Amino acid sequence: MPTVSRTTRRDEYAQATRQAILAAARKLFAKRGYFATKVDEIAAKARVAPATVYATMGGKYGLLTELVRIWTTDPIVETTTIHMVEMTDPIAIIRELAAGSRRMREQYEDIMRVMLATAPHDRAVAGALNSATDVYRRAFVPVAERLLVLGALRRDLTIADAVDRFWFYFGYTAYFTLHDDNGWSYERAEHWLAEQACRELLSNPGTPAT
């Protein structure tokens, strides 16, 4: 008979402790910044000993990289991508991409901001941000390929060109510029960016494919 894996109370406690530490680090990083946050403060907020933070997550850098991993592996990305590559309306595809990027932005903007603020001053964090950016950009590839298959991508654009343009509209800076500098809601930014991306990438941006 196959062995049945059982979660013990010790396992549950360890997982709860890990989640408490991550939640504490995320809040403090967002509020105070990566450099200003001390491990002792994270431990106090999570109600554990500082040694537990190091033993569980390896200190601040371990915490930050784990938060990035959670962000970049969120099921929203895979679910949205699978949906888009089955769609046949190019305009609807780009609108779905805009909606998915907005959901990710609203859910993980605190982690993105910490990474963007810290990376210029820390080589290890810069490396982690570059890796996250690579994951982010690769998610645009199947979308661009789908538009190409549908014959909807502008003829002068390659897949790489399309990915660059998707990154311009749905990468880190566009949402923050519209939201922070212009005072737009994320909803308004989503719809405007989708409209601009359609005009920039589609051969016939005004007429959905049939």
XYZ file of C-alpha atoms in Angstrom:
210
model
C 0.000 0.000 0.000
C 1.221 3.518 -0.740
C 2.507 5.536 2.176
C 0.108 8.244 3.280
C 1.795 11.501 4.146
C 0.403 13.062 7.298
C 1.005 16.570 8.514
C 1.968 16.647 12.162
C 1.252 19.446 14.595
C 4.924 20.238 14.522
C 4.756 20.662 10.748
C 1.696 22.881 11.071
C 3.435 25.016 13.692
C 6.536 25.342 11.527
C 4.434 26.415 8.535
C 2.456 28.904 10.636
C 5.705 30.340 11.995
C 7.123 30.685 8.488
C 4.002 32.470 7.255
C 4.021 34.807 10.254
C 7.646 35.746 9.595
C 6.975 36.356 5.894
C 3.910 38.474 6.645
C 5.848 40.532 9.183
C 8.752 41.072 6.789
C 6.432 42.053 3.955
C 4.679 44.681 6.055
C 7.894 46.124 7.457
C 9.720 46.156 4.128
C 6.801 48.018 2.578
C 6.520 50.480 5.446
C 10.163 51.149 6.296
C 12.169 49.853 3.371
C 14.504 46.898 3.099
C 17.612 48.515 4.559
C 15.870 50.242 7.467
C 14.116 47.070 8.582
C 15.987 44.995 11.172
C 15.686 41.269 11.731
C 14.902 41.947 15.396
C 11.894 44.028 14.307
C 10.657 41.280 12.000
C 11.029 38.762 14.802
C 9.157 40.971 17.255
C 6.273 41.526 14.842
C 6.084 37.793 14.093
C 6.427 36.999 17.816
C 9.417 34.724 17.389
C 13.078 34.901 18.371
C 15.517 36.545 15.929
C 17.350 33.228 15.697
C 14.139 31.673 14.362
C 14.050 34.184 11.514
C 17.579 33.218 10.486
C 16.956 29.501 10.931
C 13.683 29.559 9.020
C 14.351 32.054 6.224
C 18.049 32.856 6.311
C 17.670 36.506 7.298
C 16.396 39.518 5.356
C 17.668 38.529 1.922
C 16.129 35.083 2.267
C 12.840 36.689 3.211
C 12.906 39.082 0.283
C 13.742 36.384 -2.265
C 10.946 34.199 -0.916
C 8.482 37.071 -1.283
C 9.678 37.487 -4.874
C 9.206 33.769 -5.484
C 5.629 33.975 -4.184
C 4.981 36.955 -6.458
C 6.462 35.434 -9.613
C 4.817 32.024 -9.175
C 1.329 33.256 -8.375
C -1.281 31.077 -10.163
C -2.795 34.235 -11.670
C -0.017 34.235 -14.271
C -0.476 30.652 -15.438
C -4.270 30.793 -15.330
C -4.404 34.032 -17.314
C -1.897 32.761 -19.870
C -3.758 29.488 -20.429
C -6.972 31.420 -20.938
C -5.432 33.875 -23.380
C -3.837 31.256 -25.636
C -7.280 29.681 -26.109
C -8.975 32.962 -27.069
C -9.613 34.027 -30.664
C -10.399 37.733 -30.281
C -7.108 39.724 -30.314
C -8.628 42.726 -28.556
C -10.059 40.490 -25.840
C -6.638 38.864 -25.429
C -4.951 42.175 -24.754
C -7.739 43.244 -22.421
C -7.304 39.985 -20.512
C -3.570 40.627 -20.303
C -4.227 44.116 -18.954
C -6.665 42.760 -16.379
C -4.220 40.076 -15.248
C -1.365 42.546 -14.921
C -3.615 44.843 -12.903
C -4.517 42.019 -10.511
C -0.840 41.209 -10.045
C -0.027 44.865 -9.495
C -2.715 45.329 -6.861
C -1.723 42.149 -5.046
C 2.067 42.500 -5.177
C 2.788 46.188 -5.682
C 4.403 46.386 -2.236
C 6.970 43.721 -3.138
C 7.616 45.302 -6.544
C 8.202 48.701 -4.962
C 10.624 47.284 -2.388
C 12.579 45.477 -5.092
C 12.731 48.503 -7.383
C 13.847 50.780 -4.533
C 16.456 48.349 -3.178
C 17.997 46.881 -6.332
C 20.068 49.960 -7.319
C 21.872 49.776 -3.960
C 22.324 46.024 -3.471
C 23.867 43.673 -6.016
C 22.166 40.541 -4.682
C 18.741 42.169 -4.703
C 19.425 43.496 -8.206
C 20.087 39.927 -9.305
C 16.831 38.768 -7.750
C 14.955 41.579 -9.485
C 16.527 40.680 -12.824
C 15.422 37.081 -12.386
C 11.897 38.191 -11.514
C 11.843 40.481 -14.544
C 12.903 37.598 -16.796
C 9.998 35.525 -15.496
C 7.635 38.459 -15.960
C 8.745 39.120 -19.541
C 8.628 35.441 -20.543
C 4.956 35.372 -19.602
C 4.312 37.747 -22.519
C 5.814 35.380 -25.095
C 2.855 32.976 -25.503
C 0.509 35.964 -25.749
C 2.539 37.459 -28.579
C 2.727 34.053 -30.265
C -1.042 33.699 -30.033
C -1.565 37.058 -31.716
C 0.840 35.994 -34.459
C -1.019 32.708 -35.018
C -4.291 34.615 -35.275
C -2.773 36.917 -37.877
C -3.523 39.858 -35.626
C 0.006 41.023 -34.843
C 1.297 43.937 -36.880
C 3.361 42.567 -39.746
C 6.381 44.711 -38.947
C 6.624 43.287 -35.414
C 8.510 40.174 -34.354
C 7.658 38.215 -31.212
C 10.540 39.975 -29.449
C 9.202 43.361 -30.585
C 5.763 42.493 -29.241
C 7.204 41.392 -25.889
C 9.101 44.690 -25.615
C 5.894 46.598 -26.211
C 3.937 44.491 -23.743
C 6.651 45.244 -21.211
C 6.330 48.973 -21.907
C 2.595 48.939 -21.196
C 2.327 46.211 -18.558
C 5.748 46.130 -16.916
C 6.640 47.920 -13.700
C 6.549 51.603 -14.565
C 3.394 52.324 -16.584
C 0.929 51.413 -13.842
C 2.935 53.246 -11.205
C 3.210 56.376 -13.360
C -0.516 56.493 -14.057
C -1.504 55.568 -10.498
C 1.098 57.480 -8.455
C 1.873 60.500 -10.616
C -1.458 60.998 -12.375
C -3.696 59.854 -9.541
C -5.548 57.350 -11.717
C -7.278 54.325 -10.276
C -5.793 50.998 -11.294
C -9.037 50.272 -13.136
C -8.723 53.404 -15.270
C -5.054 52.631 -15.916
C -5.902 49.071 -16.962
C -8.423 50.166 -19.591
C -6.236 52.934 -20.986
C -3.159 50.715 -21.233
C -5.165 47.983 -22.946
C -6.454 50.494 -25.502
C -2.950 51.831 -26.219
C -1.482 48.323 -26.475
C -4.160 47.346 -28.995
C -3.284 50.357 -31.145
C 0.419 49.619 -30.950
C 0.434 45.852 -31.495
C -2.580 44.865 -33.571
C -2.804 45.080 -37.331
C -6.474 45.982 -37.014
C -6.909 47.408 -33.501
C -10.467 48.601 -33.997
C -12.140 45.398 -35.120
C -12.203 42.174 -33.069
C -11.362 39.052 -35.056
C -14.200 36.730 -35.993
